[in-house]
Each structure stands twice: as structure tokens, then as C-alpha cells.
Coordinates of C-alpha atoms in Angstrom, one line a residue:
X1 CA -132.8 246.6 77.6
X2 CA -134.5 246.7 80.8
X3 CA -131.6 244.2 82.3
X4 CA -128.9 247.0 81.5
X5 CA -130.3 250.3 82.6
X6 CA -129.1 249.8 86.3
X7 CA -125.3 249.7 84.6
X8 CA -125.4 252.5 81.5
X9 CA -126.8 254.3 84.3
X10 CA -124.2 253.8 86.7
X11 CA -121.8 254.6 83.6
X12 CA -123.0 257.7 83.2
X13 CA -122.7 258.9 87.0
X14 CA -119.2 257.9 86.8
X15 CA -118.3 259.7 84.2
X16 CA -120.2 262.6 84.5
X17 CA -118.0 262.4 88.1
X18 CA -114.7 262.3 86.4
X19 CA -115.5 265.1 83.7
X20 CA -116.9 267.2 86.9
X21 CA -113.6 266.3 88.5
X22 CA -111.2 267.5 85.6
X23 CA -113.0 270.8 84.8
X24 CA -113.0 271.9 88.3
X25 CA -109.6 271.6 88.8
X26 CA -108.8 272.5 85.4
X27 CA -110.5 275.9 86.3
X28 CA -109.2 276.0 89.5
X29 CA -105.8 275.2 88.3
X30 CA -105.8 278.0 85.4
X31 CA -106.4 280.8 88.2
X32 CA -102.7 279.8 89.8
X33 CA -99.6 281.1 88.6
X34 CA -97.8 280.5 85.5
X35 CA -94.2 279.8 86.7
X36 CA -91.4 279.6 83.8
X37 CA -87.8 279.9 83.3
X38 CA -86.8 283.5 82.0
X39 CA -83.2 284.2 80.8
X40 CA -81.1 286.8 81.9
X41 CA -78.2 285.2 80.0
X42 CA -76.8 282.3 77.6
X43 CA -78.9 279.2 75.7
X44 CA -82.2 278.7 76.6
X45 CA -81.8 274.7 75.8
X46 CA -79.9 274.5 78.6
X47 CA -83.1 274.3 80.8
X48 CA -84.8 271.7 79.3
X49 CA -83.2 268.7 81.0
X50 CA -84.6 270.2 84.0
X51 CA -87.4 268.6 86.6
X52 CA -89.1 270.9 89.1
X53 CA -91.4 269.1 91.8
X54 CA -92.9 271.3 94.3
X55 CA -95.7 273.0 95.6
X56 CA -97.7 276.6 96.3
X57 CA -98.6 277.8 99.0
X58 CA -101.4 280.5 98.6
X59 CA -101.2 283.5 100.9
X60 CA -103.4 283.6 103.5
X61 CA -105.4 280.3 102.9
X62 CA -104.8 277.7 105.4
X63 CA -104.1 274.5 103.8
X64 CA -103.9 275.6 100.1
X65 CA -101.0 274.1 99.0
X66 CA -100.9 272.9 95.1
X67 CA -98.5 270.4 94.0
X68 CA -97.0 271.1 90.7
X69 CA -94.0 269.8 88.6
X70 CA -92.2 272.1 85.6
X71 CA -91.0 270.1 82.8
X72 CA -89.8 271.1 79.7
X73 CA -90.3 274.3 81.1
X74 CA -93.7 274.0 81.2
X75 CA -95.6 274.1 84.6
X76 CA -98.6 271.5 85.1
X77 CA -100.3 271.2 88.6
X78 CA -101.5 268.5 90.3
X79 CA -105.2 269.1 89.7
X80 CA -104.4 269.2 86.2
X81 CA -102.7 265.9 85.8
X82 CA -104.7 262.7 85.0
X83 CA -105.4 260.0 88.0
X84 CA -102.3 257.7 86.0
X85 CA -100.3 260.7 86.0
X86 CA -100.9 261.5 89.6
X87 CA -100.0 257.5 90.2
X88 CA -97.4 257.2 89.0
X89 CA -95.7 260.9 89.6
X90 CA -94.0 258.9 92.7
X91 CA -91.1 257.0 90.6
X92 CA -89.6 261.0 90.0
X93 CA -88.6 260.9 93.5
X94 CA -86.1 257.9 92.5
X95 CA -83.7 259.7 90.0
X96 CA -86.2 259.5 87.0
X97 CA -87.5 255.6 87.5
X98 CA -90.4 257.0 85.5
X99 CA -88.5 257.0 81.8
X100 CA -88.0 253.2 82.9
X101 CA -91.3 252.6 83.8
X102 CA -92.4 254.3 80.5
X103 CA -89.8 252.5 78.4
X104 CA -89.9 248.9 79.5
X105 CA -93.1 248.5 81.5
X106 CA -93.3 244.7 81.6
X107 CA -89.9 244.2 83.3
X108 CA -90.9 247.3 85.9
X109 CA -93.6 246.1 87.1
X110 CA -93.2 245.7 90.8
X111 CA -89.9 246.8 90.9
X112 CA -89.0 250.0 92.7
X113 CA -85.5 251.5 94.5
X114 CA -83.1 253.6 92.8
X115 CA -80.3 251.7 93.9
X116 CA -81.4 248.3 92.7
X117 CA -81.2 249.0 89.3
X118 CA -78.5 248.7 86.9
X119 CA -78.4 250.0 83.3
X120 CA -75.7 250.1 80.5
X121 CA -76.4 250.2 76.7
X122 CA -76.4 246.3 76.5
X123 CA -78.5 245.0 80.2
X124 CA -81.2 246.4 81.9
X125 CA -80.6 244.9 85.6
X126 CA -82.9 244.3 88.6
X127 CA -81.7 243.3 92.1
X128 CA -82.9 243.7 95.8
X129 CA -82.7 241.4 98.7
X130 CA -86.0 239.8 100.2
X131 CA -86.3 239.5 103.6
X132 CA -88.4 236.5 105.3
X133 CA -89.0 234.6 108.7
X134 CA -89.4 236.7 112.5
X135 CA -87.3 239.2 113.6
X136 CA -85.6 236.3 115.8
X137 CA -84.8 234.5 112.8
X138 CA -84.6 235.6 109.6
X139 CA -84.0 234.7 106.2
X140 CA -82.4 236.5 103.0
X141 CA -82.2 236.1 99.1
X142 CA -81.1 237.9 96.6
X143 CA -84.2 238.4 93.6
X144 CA -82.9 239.5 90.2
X145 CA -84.1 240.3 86.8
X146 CA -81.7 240.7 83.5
X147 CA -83.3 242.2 80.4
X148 CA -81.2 241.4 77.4
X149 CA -82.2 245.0 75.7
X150 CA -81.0 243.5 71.5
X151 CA -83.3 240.6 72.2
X152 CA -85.7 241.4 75.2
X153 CA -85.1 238.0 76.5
X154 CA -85.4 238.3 80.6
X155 CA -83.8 236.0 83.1
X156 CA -85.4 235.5 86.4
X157 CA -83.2 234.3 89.2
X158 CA -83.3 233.3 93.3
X159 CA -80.2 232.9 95.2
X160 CA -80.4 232.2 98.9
X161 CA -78.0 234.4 101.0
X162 CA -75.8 232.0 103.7
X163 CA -75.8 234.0 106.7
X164 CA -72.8 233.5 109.1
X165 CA -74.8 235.7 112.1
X166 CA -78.0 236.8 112.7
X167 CA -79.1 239.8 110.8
X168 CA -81.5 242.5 112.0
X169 CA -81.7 244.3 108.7
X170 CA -79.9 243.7 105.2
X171 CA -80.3 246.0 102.2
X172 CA -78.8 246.6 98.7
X173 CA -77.1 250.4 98.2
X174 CA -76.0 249.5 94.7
X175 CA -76.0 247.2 92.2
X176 CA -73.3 247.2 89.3
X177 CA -71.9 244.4 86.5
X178 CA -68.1 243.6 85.9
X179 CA -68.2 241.6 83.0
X180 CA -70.6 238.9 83.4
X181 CA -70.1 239.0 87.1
X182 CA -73.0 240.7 89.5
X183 CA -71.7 242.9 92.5
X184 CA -74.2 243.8 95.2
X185 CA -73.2 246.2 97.8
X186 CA -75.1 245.6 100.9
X187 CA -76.0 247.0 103.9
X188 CA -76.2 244.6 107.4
X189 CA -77.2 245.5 110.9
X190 CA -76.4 242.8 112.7
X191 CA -78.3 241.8 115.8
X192 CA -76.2 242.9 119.3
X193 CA -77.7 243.4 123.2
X194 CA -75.8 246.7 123.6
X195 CA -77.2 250.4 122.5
X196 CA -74.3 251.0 120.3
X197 CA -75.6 250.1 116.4
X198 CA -73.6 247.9 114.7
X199 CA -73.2 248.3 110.6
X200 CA -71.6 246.1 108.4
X201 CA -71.1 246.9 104.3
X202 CA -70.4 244.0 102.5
X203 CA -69.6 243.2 98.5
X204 CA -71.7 240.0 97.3
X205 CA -70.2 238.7 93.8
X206 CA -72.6 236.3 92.0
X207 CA -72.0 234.9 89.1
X208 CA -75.2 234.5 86.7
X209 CA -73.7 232.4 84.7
X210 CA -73.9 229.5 87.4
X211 CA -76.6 231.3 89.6
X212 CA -73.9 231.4 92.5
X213 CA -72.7 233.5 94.9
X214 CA -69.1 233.1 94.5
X215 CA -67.5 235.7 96.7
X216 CA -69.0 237.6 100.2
X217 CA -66.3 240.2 100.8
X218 CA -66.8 242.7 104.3
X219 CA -65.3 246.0 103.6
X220 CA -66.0 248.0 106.2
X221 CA -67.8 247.8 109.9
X222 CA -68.5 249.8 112.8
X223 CA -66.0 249.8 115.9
X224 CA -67.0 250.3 119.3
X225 CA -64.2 252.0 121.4
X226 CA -65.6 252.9 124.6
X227 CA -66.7 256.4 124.8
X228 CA -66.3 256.7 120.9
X229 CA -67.1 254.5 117.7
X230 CA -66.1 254.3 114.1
X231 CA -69.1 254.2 111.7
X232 CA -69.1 254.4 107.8
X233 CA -71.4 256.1 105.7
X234 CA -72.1 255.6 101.8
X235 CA -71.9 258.9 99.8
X236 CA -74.5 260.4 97.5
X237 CA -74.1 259.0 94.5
X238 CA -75.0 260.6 91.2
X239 CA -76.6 258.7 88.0
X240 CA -76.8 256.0 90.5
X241 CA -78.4 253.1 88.4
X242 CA -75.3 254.1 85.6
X243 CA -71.7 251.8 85.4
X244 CA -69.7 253.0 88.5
X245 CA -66.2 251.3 88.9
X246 CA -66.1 252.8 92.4
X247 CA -67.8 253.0 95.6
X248 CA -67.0 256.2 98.0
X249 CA -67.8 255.8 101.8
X250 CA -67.2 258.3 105.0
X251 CA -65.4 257.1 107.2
X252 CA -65.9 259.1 111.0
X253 CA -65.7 259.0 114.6
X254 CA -68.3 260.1 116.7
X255 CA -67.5 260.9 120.6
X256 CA -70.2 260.4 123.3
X257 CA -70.7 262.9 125.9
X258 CA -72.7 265.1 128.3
X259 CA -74.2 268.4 127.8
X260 CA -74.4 271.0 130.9
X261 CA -78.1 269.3 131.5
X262 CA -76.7 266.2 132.0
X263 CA -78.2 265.0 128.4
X264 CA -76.4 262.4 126.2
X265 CA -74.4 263.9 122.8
X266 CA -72.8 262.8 120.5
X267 CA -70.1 264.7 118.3
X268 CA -68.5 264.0 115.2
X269 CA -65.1 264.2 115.0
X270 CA -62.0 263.0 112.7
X271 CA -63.5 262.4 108.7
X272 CA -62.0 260.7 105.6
X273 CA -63.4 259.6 102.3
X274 CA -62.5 255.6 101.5
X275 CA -63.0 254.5 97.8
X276 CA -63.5 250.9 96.9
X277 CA -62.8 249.6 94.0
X278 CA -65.6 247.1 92.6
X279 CA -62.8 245.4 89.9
X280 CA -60.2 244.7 91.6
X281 CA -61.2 245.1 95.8
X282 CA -58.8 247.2 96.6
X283 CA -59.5 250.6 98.8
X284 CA -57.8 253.9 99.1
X285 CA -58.4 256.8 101.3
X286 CA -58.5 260.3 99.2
X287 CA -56.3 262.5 101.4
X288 CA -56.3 266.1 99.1
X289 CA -57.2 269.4 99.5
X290 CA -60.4 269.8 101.4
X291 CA -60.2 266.5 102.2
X292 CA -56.8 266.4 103.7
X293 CA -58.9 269.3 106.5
X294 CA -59.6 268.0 110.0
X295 CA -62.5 269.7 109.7
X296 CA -64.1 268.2 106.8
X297 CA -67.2 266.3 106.8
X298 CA -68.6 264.1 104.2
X299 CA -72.4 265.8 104.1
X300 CA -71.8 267.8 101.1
X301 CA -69.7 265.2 99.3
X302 CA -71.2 262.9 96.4
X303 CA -69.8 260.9 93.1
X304 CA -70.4 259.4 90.2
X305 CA -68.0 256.7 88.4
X306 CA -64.3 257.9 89.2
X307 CA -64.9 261.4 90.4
X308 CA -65.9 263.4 94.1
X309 CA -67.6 266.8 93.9
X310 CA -67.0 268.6 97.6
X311 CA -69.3 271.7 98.4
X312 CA -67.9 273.8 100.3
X313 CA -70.7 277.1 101.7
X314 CA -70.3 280.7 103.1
X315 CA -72.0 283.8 103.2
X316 CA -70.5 285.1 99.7
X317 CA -69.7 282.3 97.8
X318 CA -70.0 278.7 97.0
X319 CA -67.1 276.0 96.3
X320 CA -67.1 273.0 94.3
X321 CA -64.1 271.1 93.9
X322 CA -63.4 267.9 92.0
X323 CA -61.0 264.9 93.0
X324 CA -60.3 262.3 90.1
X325 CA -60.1 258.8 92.4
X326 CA -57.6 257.1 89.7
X327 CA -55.5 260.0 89.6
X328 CA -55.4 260.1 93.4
X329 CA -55.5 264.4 93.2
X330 CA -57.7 267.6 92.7
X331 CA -58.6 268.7 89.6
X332 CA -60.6 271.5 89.1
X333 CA -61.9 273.8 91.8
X334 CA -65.1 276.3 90.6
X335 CA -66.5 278.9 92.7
X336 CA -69.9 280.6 92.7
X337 CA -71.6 283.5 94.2
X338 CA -74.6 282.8 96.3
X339 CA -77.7 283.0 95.0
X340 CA -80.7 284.5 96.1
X341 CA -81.7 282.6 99.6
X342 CA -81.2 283.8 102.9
X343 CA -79.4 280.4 104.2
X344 CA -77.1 278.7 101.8
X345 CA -78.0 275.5 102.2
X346 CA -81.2 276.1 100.7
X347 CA -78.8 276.2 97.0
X348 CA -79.4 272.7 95.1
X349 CA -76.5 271.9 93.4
X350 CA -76.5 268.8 90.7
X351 CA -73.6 267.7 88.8
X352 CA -74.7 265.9 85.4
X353 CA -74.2 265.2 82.0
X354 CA -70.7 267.6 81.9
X355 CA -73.1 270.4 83.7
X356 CA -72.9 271.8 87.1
X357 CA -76.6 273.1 88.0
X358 CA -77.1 275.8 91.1
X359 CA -80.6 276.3 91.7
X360 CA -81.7 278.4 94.8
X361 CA -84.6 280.1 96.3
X362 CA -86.0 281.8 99.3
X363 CA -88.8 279.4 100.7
X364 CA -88.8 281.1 104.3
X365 CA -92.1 280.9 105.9
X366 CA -94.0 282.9 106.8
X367 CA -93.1 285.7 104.7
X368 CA -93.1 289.8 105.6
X369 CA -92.5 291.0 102.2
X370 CA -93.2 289.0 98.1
X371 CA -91.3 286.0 97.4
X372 CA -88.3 286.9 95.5
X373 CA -87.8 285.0 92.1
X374 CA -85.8 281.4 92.3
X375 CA -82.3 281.8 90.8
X376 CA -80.5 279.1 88.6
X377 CA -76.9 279.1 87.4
X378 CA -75.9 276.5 84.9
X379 CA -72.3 276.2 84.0
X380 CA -70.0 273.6 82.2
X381 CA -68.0 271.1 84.4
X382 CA -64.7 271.6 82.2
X383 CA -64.7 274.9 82.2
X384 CA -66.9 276.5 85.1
X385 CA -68.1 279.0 82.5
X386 CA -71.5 280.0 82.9
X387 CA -74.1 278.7 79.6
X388 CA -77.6 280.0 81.5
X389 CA -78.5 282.4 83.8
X390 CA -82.2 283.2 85.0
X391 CA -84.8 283.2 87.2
X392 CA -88.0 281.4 87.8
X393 CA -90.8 284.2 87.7
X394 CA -94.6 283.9 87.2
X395 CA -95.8 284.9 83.9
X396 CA -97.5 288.6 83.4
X397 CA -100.8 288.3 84.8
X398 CA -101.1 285.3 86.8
X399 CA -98.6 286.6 90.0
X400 CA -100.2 286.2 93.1
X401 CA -99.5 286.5 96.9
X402 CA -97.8 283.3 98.0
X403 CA -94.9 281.0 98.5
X404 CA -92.9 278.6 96.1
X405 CA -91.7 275.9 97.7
X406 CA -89.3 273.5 95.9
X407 CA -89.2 269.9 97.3
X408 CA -87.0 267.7 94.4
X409 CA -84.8 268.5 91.5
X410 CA -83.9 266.1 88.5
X411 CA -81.9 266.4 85.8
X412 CA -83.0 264.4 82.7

């Protein structure tokens, strides 16, 4: 007994630590506020898809922030969580990797990067480029994982990338399957001697069939033209890791010039939106509507499979209009009042599962007067009629002096 008493004792200490370490910030967790969902109008189910990640600021205490999350409409802090939970709360960041991670935990493990990940009802797919050798010469390859979902049979395979220049940088911005053929779109800087950033997006076929790379197609790349270049730049992309058929890019020009200080700028000028199709490689340019305006620009603009959502802000109202890419036209245009924050770009808007979600609040800092409650609008993509209305309150009794501050939003 003697031989063990260094250890049990050392047991003890440890957990004594970690039950010490719950309770206190259980405690000190319990004596924040109770932040829920209260309706002011239509089904409260509507909510639950719904993934808060934030933090509180307490008034008046330097360095008292509290990281918290609302699920399910239920608030948990930080302190509250357990030292797994607190790992592993960093896949929510990646539009929901956590319900993979949960789900299949053998094939996830070491795999991270929303946009290497494929999923349809059939395949669970894996695929990012690995990068090896000095920055004078380097050396790519393509590393993917297939999980047969019916039989949970997995298929590992390498596939060196030929390289017909040398590459600075190289990096998958989505992954998708037609048929049994694998199409990575990729990212390349290519290594130059001038200041002006080359970028080059390219479509890799491979077929995993033979463990090839059958086809390296270059869509688009950056054009110098003296005082002004052409550059490209992917759209947001909605349920990202879900079948897409296209791929949306902005296409701009950006002229160089002096301010009245004699500094360098750089303005943006002439826009368009250029879709790609992944089955057959043909491109189109979506000329409608807000589109069709010179003075469009593509940072507002995201997609998902054959449609583009366009926000459009002012001071009384919000915008949202849809273009169908097949169709080649506009097909619904919604409009919404502006919610409760002083500057409207604070309003989160998500477009998912045939539901347009408006979420905004006033996160100014510091703060005169209390924080107003957060607002969310829910309404449904077909129609635009509102199905939820309400506003993110602390329950009675545990309101206290300080500021809400919203960093990510998911939708389930």
C-alpha cells in the first residue's frame, strides 16, 4: 500500500482541483444573465435551428468578458462548459464541423476546413492540398478521404500535383463530386518579382476511380494593366460542404492612385458576378437587376447551389434579392425594415433551409444608456412572410449592466 500512496494522493489533488474548478465557475456563471429568445410574434420552433456564439461584457469591470453560446435556446457560458466542450467549441466557427465531428469521429480526426469537405446522402468526402519543400521550391498533393456512409468502408488516397510554374501558395475553396469524378477548386499565387499579387483559380478533375488527375482547367486570373488590374474573388458560399453545381466569383477592377498626401490607393471600380459551371465548364456573367448597376459590389453577395442572394442596406430598410443562375434572371426581391442597430451592417442575415434569418443588435461600445434587446426576424424564402418575430432579453431577475456582444451565427 505504502508503494501507492504517492499516486491516490496525487489523484485526489487532481480532482479535488477540477471539482474546485467546476463549482466556482458554475457559481460564478449562475450570477450572469439568463439570455433567451422571447416572441413578440409567430412559431416558436422556428428558433431552434439557431446558434449564438458570443460574449458579455460586464459593466464597469475591465477584462470581464464571458464567452457564451445559446443553443436550443438555451444559454450555457463558458465557465459552465466541460474542458472537451471548451475543446472542441472551435469546429462551430466552420459552419457546424462539430455534428461531423460528433457523428463520424474516426474519419474527422485531423481533418479541419469548411471548404474541404464534401457531403451528400451517399459519401462523406475529405480533400485539402498539402504543401511541402522551401518557399523556393515547393511541392503539392492533393490528400483525400471517401467514407462510403451504407458500408463505412474509407478510401485513403495521395495524388501528386504537376506544377507547370512555381507556386507561392495553393489552397482548396471547395470541394464537390460529379458522378464519380472529384472537382477541386483551387486557389494559386504564383511566385512574380513585381508588387502586383498575382491569383490564379483553377478546377482540378480527378478521377478516383484510377487515382488520376485527369483534367487542370484555369478559369480565371489576375491581369495587370498598368495603373489598374483585374482580380477575382470567390463569393460567400452558403451550406458550403452541400452538392453545389456552381461556383460564383467577382470579378473587379481596382485603380491605383494618389491621395492629396501623396499616399498610395487603391479604388474599386467596374464589378460583375461570373458563375462556373462544375458539369459542364462553361461560365456566364449574371448581368440583372442589381447586378446590371455600375455601382454594385460583390461584398454583400453569397450562394448556394443555383441561386445569388444580393443585400442591398439603408437607413430604413433592407433588400434581399434572388437571381436563379439556370434561369439567367431575378426572381424574388424581399424587403425588410431595419432592425434595432445604429449601423446596418451590424444586421446578420443567413439564408437556409427555405428561411431567411435577420438577426441584429446594438453592440456599440462603450455605452451612455442600457443595451437595447437584439432583434430577429425570420421569414420564409418563397414567400418573404414573416414566421418569428422577437427579441433576445435577459430573463427576470438576472439583467445586469453590460454589453452583448455577438461574434458568430449558425443555422443548424
Amino acid at each position: 500500500m505504502k508503494r501507492y500512496w504517492k499516486t491516490i494522493v496525487i489523484t485526489l489533488a487532481v480532482l479535488l482541483g477540477i471539482g474546485t474548478f467546476y463549482i466556482r465557475n458554475a457559481v460564478s456563471a449562475s450570477s450572469l444573465p439568463q439570455f433567451t429568445f422571447v416572441k413578440e410574434s409567430g412559431d416558436d420552433s422556428e428558433i431552434m435551428p439557431i446558434v449564438l456564439a458570443g460574449s458579455f461584457d460586464r459593466s464597469g469591470h475591465f477584462g470581464s468578458s464571458e464567452g457564451l453560446q445559446i443553443v436550443d435556446n438555451e444559454i450555457q457560458y463558458s465557465s459552465e462548459q466541460s474542458l472537451i466542450e471548451q475543446f472542441t467549441e472551435g469546429y462551430r466557427g466552420e459552419y457546424g464541423l462539430i455534428d461531423l465531428q460528433e457523428k463520424y469521429r474516426s474519419f474527422m480526426r485531423g481533418k479541419w476546413g469548411s471548404a474541404s469537405f464534401y457531403e451528400d446522402k451517399d459519401f462523406l468526402l475529405y480533400a485539402t492540398i498539402k504543401e511541402e519543400g522551401s518557399s523556393e521550391k515547393k511541392d503539392f498533393s492533393f490528400s483525400i478521404s471517401l467514407l462510403d456512409k451504407e458500408n463505412e468502408e474509407r478510401t485513403d488516397i495521395k495524388i501528386e500535383i504537376p506544377m507547370k510554374r512555381s507556386i507561392i501558395y495553393m489552397g482548396e475553396v471547395d470541394v464537390q463530386m460529379v458522378g464519380r469524378m472529384l472537382k477541386v477548386v483551387a486557389e494559386h499565387a504564383p511566385y512574380t518579382n513585381s508588387d502586383f499579387e498575382d491569383k490564379e483559380v483553377h478546377v482540378y478533375t480527378i478521377d478516383l476511380s484510377s487515382k488520376k488527375i485527369i483534367a487542370d482547367d484555369l478559369i480565371f486570373y489576375s491581369e495587370n494593366a498598368g495603373e489598374s488590374f483585374i482580380n477575382y474573388q470567390r463569393l460567400a458560399q452558403n451550406n458550403i460542404r452541400n452538392p453545389n453545381k456552381y461556383i460564383v466569383y467577382e470579378k473587379y477592377s481596382v485603380q491605383e492612385g494618389t491621395d492629396s498626401y501623396g499616399n498610395k490607393t487603391m479604388e474599386k471600380r467596374a464589378s460583375e458576378l461570373i458563375a462556373y459551371n462544375l458539369e459542364t465548364g462553361k461560365q456566364q456573367t449574371i448581368q440583372t437587376g442589381r447586378l446590371n448597376n455600375p455601382d454594385y459590389s460583390g461584398y454583400e453577395s453569397f450562394y448556394n447551389d443555383s441561386a445569388i442572394y444580393v443585400i442591398e442596406r439603408n437607413a430604413e430598410k433592407l433588400k434581399i434579392e434572388t437571381y436563379d443562375i439556370h434561369r439567367k434572371k431575378l426572381m424574388k426581391t424581399f424587403e425588410f425594415p431595419v432592425l434595432s442597430s445604429k449601423n446596418t451592417e451590424d444586421t446578420k442575415v443567413i439564408i437556409k433551409n427555405s428561411r431567411i434569418y435577420l438577426y441584429s443588435a446594438d453592440e456599440s461600445y462603450p455605452r451612455q444608456t442600457k443595451q437595447p434587446p437584439a432583434q430577429l426576424i425570420i421569414a420564409d424564402l418563397m414567400t418573404g412572410k414573416t414566421v418569428y418575430k422577437g427579441k433576445l432579453v435577459a430573463k427576470k431577475g438576472t439583467e445586469m449592466e453590460g454589453i452583448l456582444r455577438t461574434h458568430y451565427m449558425e443555422i443548424k
